[in-house]
Structure formats: structure tokens, C-alpha cells
PDB file of C-alpha atoms in Angstrom:
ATOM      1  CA  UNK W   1       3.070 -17.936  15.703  1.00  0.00           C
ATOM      2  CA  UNK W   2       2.206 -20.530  18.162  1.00  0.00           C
ATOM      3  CA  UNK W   3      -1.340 -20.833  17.265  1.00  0.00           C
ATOM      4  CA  UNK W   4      -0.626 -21.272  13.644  1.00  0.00           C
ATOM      5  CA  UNK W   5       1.555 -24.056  14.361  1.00  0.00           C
ATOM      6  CA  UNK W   6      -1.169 -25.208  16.302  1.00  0.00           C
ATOM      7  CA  UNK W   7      -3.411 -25.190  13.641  1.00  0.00           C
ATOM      8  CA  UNK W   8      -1.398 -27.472  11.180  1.00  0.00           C
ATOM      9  CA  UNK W   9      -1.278 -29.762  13.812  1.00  0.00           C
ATOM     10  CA  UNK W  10      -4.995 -30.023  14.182  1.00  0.00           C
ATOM     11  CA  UNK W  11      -5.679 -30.385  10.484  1.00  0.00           C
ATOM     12  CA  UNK W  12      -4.041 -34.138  11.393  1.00  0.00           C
ATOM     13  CA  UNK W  13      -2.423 -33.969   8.276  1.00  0.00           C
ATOM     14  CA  UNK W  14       0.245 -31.063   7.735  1.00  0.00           C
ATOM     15  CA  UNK W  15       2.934 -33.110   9.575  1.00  0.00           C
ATOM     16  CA  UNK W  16       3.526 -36.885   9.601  1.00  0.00           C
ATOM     17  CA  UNK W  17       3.980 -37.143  13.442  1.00  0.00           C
ATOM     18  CA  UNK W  18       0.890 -35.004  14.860  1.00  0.00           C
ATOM     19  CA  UNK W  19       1.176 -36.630  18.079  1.00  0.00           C
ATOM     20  CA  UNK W  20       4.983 -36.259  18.355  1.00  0.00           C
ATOM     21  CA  UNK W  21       4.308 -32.483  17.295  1.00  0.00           C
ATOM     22  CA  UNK W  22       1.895 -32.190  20.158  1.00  0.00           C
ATOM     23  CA  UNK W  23       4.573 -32.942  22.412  1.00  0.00           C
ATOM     24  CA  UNK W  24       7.089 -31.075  20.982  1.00  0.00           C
ATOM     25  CA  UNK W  25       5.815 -27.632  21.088  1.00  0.00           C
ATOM     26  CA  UNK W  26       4.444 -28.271  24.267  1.00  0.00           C
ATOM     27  CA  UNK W  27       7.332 -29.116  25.722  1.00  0.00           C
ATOM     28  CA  UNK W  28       9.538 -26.317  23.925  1.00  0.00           C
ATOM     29  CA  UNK W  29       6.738 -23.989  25.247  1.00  0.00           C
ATOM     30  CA  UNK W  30       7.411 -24.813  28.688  1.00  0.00           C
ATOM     31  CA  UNK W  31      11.238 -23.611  28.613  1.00  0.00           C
ATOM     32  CA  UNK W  32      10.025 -20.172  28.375  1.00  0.00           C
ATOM     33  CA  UNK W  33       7.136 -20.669  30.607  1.00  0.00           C
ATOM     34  CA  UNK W  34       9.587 -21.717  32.978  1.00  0.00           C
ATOM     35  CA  UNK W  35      12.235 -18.787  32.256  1.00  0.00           C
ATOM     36  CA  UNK W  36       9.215 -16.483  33.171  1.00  0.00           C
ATOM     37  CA  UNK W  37       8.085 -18.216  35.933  1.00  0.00           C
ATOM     38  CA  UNK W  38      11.321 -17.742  37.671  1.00  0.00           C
ATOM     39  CA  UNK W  39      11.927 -14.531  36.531  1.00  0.00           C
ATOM     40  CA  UNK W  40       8.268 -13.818  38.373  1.00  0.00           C
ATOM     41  CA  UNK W  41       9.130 -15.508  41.532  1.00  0.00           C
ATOM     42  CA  UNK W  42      12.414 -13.940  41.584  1.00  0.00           C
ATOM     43  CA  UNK W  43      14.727 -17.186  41.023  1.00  0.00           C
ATOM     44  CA  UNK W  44      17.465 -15.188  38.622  1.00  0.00           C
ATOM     45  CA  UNK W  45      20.039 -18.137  39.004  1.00  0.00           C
ATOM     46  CA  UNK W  46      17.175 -20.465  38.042  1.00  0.00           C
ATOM     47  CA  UNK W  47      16.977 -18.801  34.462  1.00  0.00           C
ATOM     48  CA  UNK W  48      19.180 -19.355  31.793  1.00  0.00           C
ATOM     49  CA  UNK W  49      21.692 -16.652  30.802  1.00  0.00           C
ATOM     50  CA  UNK W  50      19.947 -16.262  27.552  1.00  0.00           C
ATOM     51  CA  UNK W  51      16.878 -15.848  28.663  1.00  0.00           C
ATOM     52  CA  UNK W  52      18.114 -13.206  31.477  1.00  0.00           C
ATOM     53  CA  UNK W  53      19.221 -10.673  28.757  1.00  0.00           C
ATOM     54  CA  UNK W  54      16.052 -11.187  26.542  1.00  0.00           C
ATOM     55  CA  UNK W  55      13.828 -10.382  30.061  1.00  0.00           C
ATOM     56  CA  UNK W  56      16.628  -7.488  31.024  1.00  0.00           C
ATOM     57  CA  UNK W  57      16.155  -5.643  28.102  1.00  0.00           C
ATOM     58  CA  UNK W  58      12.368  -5.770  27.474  1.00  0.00           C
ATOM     59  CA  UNK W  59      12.098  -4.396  31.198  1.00  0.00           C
ATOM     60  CA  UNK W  60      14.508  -1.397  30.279  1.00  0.00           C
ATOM     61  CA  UNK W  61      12.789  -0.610  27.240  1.00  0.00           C
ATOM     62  CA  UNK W  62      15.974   0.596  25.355  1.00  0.00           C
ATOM     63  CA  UNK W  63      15.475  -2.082  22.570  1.00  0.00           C
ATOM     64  CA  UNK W  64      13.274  -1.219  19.212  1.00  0.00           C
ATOM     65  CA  UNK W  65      10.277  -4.322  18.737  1.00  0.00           C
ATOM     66  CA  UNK W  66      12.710  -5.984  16.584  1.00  0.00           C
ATOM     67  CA  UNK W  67      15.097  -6.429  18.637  1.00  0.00           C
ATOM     68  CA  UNK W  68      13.494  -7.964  21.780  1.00  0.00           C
ATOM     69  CA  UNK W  69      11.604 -10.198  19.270  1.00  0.00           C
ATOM     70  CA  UNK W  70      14.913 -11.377  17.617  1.00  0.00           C
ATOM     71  CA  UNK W  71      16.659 -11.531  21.603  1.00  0.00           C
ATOM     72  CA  UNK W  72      13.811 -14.087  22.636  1.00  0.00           C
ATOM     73  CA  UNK W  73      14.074 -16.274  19.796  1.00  0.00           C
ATOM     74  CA  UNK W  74      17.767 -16.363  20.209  1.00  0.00           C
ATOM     75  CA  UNK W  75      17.133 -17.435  23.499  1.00  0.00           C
ATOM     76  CA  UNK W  76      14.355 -19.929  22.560  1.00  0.00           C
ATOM     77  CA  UNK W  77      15.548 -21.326  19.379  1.00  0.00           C
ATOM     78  CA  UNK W  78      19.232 -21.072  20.018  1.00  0.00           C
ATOM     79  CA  UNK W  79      18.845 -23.131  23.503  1.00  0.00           C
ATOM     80  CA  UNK W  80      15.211 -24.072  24.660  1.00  0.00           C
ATOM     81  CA  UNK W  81      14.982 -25.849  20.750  1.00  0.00           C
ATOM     82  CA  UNK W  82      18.029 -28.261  21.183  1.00  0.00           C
ATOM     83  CA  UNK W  83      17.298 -29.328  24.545  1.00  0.00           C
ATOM     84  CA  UNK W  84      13.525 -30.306  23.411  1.00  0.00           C
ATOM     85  CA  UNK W  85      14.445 -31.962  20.545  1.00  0.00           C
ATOM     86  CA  UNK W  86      17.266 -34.147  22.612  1.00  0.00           C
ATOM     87  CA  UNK W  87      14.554 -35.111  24.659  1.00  0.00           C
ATOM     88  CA  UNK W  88      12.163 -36.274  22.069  1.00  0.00           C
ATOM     89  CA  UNK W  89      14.190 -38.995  20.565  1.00  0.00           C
ATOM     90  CA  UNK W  90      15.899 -37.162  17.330  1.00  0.00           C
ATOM     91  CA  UNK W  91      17.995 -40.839  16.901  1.00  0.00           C
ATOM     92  CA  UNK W  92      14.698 -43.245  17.519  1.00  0.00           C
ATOM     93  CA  UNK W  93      11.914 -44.399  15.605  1.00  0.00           C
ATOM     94  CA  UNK W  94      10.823 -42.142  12.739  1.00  0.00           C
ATOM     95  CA  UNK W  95      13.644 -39.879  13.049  1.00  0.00           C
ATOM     96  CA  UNK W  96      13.551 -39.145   9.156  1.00  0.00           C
ATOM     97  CA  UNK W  97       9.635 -37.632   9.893  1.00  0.00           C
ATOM     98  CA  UNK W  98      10.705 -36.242  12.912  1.00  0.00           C
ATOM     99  CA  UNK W  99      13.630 -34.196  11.300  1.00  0.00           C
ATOM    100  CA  UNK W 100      11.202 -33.322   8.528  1.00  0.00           C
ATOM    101  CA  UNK W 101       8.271 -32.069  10.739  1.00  0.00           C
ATOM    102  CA  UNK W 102      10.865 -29.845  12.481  1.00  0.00           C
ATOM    103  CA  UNK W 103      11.349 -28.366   9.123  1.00  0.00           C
ATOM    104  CA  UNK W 104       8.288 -28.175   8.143  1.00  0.00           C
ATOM    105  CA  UNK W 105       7.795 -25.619  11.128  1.00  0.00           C
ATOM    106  CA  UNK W 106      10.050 -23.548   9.350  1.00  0.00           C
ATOM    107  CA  UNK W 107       7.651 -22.894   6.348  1.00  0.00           C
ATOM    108  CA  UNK W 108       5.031 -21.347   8.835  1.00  0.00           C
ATOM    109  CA  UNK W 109       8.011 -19.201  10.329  1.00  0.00           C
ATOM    110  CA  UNK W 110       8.520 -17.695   6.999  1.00  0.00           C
ATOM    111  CA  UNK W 111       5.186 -16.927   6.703  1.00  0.00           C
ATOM    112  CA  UNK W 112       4.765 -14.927   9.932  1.00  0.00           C
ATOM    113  CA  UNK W 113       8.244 -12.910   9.024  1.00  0.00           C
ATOM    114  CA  UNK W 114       6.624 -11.925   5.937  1.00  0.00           C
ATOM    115  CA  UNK W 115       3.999 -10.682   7.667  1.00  0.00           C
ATOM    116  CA  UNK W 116       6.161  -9.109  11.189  1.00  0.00           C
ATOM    117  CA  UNK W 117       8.498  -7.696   8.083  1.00  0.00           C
ATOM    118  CA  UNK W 118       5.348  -5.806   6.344  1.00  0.00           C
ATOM    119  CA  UNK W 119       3.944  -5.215   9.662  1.00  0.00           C
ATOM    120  CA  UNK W 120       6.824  -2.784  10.995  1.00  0.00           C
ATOM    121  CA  UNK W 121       7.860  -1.311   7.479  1.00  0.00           C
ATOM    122  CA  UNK W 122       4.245   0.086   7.443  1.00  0.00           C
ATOM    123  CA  UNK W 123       4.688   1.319  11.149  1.00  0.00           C
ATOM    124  CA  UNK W 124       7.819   2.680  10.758  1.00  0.00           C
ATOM    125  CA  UNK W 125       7.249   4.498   7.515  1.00  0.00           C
ATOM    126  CA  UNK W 126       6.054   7.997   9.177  1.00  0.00           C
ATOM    127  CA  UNK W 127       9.645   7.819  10.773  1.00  0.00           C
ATOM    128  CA  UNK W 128      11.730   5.737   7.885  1.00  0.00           C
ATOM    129  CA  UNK W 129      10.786   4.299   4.724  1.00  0.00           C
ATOM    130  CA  UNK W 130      11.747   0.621   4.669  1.00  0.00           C
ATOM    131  CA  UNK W 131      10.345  -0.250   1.859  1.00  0.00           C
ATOM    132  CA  UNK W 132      13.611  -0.232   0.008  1.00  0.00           C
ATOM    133  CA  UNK W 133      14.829  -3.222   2.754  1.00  0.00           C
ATOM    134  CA  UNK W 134      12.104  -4.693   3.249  1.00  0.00           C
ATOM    135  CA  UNK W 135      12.862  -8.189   0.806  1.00  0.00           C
ATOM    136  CA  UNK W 136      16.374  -7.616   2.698  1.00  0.00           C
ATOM    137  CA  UNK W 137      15.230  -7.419   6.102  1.00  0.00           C
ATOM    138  CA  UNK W 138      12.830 -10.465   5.887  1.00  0.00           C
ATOM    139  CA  UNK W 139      15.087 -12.786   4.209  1.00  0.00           C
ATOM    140  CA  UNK W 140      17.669 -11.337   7.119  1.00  0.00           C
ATOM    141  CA  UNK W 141      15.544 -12.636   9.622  1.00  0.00           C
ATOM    142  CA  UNK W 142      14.752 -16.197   7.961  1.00  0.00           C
ATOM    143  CA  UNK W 143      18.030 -17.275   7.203  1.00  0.00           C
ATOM    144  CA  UNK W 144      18.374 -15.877  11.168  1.00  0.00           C
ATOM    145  CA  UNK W 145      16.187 -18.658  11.554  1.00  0.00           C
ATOM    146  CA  UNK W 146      16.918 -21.079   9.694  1.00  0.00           C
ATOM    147  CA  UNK W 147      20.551 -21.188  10.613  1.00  0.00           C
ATOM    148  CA  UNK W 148      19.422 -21.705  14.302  1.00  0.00           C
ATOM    149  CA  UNK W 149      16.927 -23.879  13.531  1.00  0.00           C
ATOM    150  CA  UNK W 150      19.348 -25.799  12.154  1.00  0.00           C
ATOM    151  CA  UNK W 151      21.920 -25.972  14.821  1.00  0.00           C
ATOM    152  CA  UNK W 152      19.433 -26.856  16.876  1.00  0.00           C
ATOM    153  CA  UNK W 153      18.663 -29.862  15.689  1.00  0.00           C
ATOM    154  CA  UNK W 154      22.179 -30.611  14.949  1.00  0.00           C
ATOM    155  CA  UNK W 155      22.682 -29.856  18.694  1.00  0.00           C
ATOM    156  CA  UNK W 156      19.947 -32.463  19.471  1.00  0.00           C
ATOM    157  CA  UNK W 157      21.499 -35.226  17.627  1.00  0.00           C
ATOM    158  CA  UNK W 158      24.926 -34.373  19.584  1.00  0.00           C
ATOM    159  CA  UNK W 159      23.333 -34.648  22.669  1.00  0.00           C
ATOM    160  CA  UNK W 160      20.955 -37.641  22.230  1.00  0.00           C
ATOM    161  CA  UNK W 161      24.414 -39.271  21.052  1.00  0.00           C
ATOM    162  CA  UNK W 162      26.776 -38.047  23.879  1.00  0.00           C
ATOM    163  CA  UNK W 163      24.382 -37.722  26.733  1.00  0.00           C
ATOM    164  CA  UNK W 164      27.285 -38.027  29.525  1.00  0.00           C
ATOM    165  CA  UNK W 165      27.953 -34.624  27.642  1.00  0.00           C
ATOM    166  CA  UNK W 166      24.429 -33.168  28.188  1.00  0.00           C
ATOM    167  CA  UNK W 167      25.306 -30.495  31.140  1.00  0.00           C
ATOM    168  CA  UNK W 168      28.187 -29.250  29.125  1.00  0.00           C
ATOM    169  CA  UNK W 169      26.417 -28.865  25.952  1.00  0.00           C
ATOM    170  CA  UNK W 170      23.621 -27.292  27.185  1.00  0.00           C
ATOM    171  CA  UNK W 171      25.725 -24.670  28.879  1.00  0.00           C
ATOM    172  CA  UNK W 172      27.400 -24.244  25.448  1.00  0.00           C
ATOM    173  CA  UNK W 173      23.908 -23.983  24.084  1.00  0.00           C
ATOM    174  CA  UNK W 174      23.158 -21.274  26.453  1.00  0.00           C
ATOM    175  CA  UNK W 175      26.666 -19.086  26.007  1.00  0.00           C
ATOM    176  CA  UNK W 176      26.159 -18.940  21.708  1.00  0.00           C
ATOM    177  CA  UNK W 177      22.683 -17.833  22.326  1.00  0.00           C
ATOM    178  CA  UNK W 178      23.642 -14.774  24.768  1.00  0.00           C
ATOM    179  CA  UNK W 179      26.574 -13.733  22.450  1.00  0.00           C
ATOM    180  CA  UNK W 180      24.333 -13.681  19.775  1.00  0.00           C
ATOM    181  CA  UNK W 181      21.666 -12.243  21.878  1.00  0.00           C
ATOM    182  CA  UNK W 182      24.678  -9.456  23.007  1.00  0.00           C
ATOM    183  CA  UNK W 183      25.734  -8.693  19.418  1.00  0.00           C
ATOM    184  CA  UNK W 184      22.021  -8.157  18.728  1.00  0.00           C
ATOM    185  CA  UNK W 185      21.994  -5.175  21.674  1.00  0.00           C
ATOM    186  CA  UNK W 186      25.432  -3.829  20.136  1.00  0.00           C
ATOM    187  CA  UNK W 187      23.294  -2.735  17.165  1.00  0.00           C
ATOM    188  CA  UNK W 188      20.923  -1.212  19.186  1.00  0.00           C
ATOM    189  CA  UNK W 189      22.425   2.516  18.715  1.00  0.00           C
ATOM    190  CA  UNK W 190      21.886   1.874  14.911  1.00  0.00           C
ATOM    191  CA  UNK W 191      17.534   2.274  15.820  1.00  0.00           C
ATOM    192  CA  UNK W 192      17.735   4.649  18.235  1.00  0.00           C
ATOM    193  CA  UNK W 193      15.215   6.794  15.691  1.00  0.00           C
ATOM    194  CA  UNK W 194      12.826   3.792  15.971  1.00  0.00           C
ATOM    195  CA  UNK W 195      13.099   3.272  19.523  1.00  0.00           C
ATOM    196  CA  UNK W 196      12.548   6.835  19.973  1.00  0.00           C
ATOM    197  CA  UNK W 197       9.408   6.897  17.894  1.00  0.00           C
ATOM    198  CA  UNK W 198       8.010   3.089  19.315  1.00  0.00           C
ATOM    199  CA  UNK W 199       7.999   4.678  22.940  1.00  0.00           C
ATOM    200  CA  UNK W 200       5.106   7.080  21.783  1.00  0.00           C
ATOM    201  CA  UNK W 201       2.944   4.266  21.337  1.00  0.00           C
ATOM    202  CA  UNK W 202       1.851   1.782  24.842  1.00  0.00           C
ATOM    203  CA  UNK W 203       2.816  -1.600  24.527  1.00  0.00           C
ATOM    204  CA  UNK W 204      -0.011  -3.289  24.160  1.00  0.00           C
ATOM    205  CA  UNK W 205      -0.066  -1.178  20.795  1.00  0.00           C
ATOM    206  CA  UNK W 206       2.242  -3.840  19.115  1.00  0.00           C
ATOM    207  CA  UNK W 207      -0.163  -6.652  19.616  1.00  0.00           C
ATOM    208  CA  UNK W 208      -2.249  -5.019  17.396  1.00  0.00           C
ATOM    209  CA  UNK W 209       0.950  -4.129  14.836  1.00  0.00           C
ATOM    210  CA  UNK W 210       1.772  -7.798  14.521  1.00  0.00           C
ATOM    211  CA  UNK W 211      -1.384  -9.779  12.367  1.00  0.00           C
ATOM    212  CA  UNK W 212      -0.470 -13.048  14.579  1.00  0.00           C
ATOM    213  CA  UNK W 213      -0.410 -10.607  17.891  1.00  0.00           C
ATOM    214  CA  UNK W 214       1.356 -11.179  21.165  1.00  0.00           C
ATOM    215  CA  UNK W 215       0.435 -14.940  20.757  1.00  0.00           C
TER     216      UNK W 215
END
């Protein structure tokens, strides 16, 4: 996903603000860089709450693909996304482009859900036939991200406006995304089939599963 963003911003021409896009998913990148450079030097109260469950889970192994993929976009897009656009001027110059590249990184989200969505019903299918839920399940997880897409940026604006509040939102930021990261695991009994069938396969299987990878 990352390197297809990264190749609409080379093109110089899919968003208005290539150089403002440059910094913004570098700098959204390095919130989970961070996150799993703590987690590798041991620093738990360094990493956000969020992020803890997302790590917790993918090191137990209890949680179906799905799952951990929808638990670290919780934690990226539901906290790491506000804070980075706060800190890229949302209110400034060229807000209006700035507001509309954001958006236009939703189009290549889509795209790659299509694809994770055709990916896993085809994977799954000696164990369950999805085929049935697949239009369901994909526009599921876009409107998934959408919605937190859009509170992010809404989020952004707050903060950029109120920064005395900064510290408080951005522990507020961090709560939302763990409930909604905790309601995810609630469901996980629903998969246990798929779980059951994914751990007959190494990991490093799924990054060949996915068209876009582990990237």
C-alpha cells in the first residue's frame, strides 16, 4: 500500500501538493516505525495503547490475517493519522489541496481492499466460500476506512485549532482506536475456522497472498 502511494507521488502529478505528500507519509510512517522500535527495545510505556494491542495480538497468533490487518490500521489511521495531519498545517496555506490530497489517498485504499478482499476469499475458499460476501466484506472494510479517515482529519483540524488541548486529544485519539481495536478481537471467536486453517501455512506465506505484499 505504501509503495503505491508512493508511486502517485512520483508521477508529480496525481496530487496537487507532491511535496507536502512527501512529508506526510513520511512522517505518518514514522509513528509506527517508532511503535516498533520501542516495542523492539522493550520501552512498552513508550508505545501507544493502540499500538500495544495490535503488536500483542500478532505475537499470540490467535487473530485470523484480517484481523491484525484491520487492528494496525485502527491503530495507525485512528491515532498516528490525526496527529500527522495536526502537524502539517491542516488550517494553513492550501488547506483546500491539502484536505483533497488526503482524500485522494483514499481512492488507492480502495483499490488495495479490492484486491486484500479477492486475495483472502480465494485463500479461504478450500475452508469457506466467501464469494457470496465478498462485495459485502470489501465495502465493510472501506467505509472502515473511510469513516476513520475521516475523523482523522476532523481530529487534525481540532487540534491545529485547540493546541493547548493537544495532550488530551491525542490520548482521546489513542482510547477510540483501542476500543475499536478491542471490539475487533471480540469477534475473533466468529473465525476461529480461519484461524485454524491460516496457522497451517508460515507467515511469510501471506506476503505472497496479498498482490501489494507485506509492504
Amino acid at each position: 500500500m505504501t509503495r503505491r502511494i508512493r508511486a502517485k507521488i512520483s508521477t508529480g502529478t496525481y496530487f496537487e501538493l507532491t511535496e507536502w505528500m512527501k512529508q506526510y507519509t513520511a512522517h505518518f510512517g514514522n509513528f509506527y516505525r517508532n511503535a516498533l522500535m520501542n516495542l523492539a527495545l522493550g520501552e512498552i510505556h513508550n508505545i501507544p495503547r493502540s499500538w500495544l494491542l495490535a503488536f500483542k495480538h500478532a505475537y499470540k497468533g490467535d487473530m485470523t490475517f484480517y484481523i491484525n490487518f484491520a487492528l494496525g490500521m485502527s491503530a495507525h489511521i485512528g491515532r498516528d493519522l490525526g496527529i500527522t495531519l495536526s502537524e502539517l498545517d491542516p488550517l494553513g496555506m492550501n488547506a483546500t489541496a491539502k484536505k483533497s490530497d488526503s482524500q485522494k489517498v483514499n481512492n488507492i485504499i480502495h483499490n488495495c481492499s479490492l484486491e486484500l478482499i479477492t486475495a483472502l476469499t480465494d485463500f479461504y475458499a478450500p475452508v469457506l466460500n466467501l464469494t457470496n460476501w465478498k462485495t459485502l466484506l470489501y465495502l465493510t472494510l472501506d467505509t472502515f476506512t473511510d469513516v476513520l479517515r475521516g475523523i482523522a482529519w476532523n481530529n487534525a483540524v481540532f487540534i491545529a485549532s485547540y493546541p493547548v488541548a493537544n495532550k488530551t486529544a491525542i490520548r482521546i485519539m489513542d482510547a477510540d482506536a483501542w476500543i475499536l481495536g478491542e471490539t475487533l478481537v471480540a469477534l475473533a471467536p466468529l473465525f476461529r475456522a480461519l484461524r485454524q486453517y491460516e496457522r497451517s501455512f508460515p507467515f511469510e506465506h501471506f506476503c505472497t497472498v496479498v498482490p501489494w505484499g507485506c509492504a
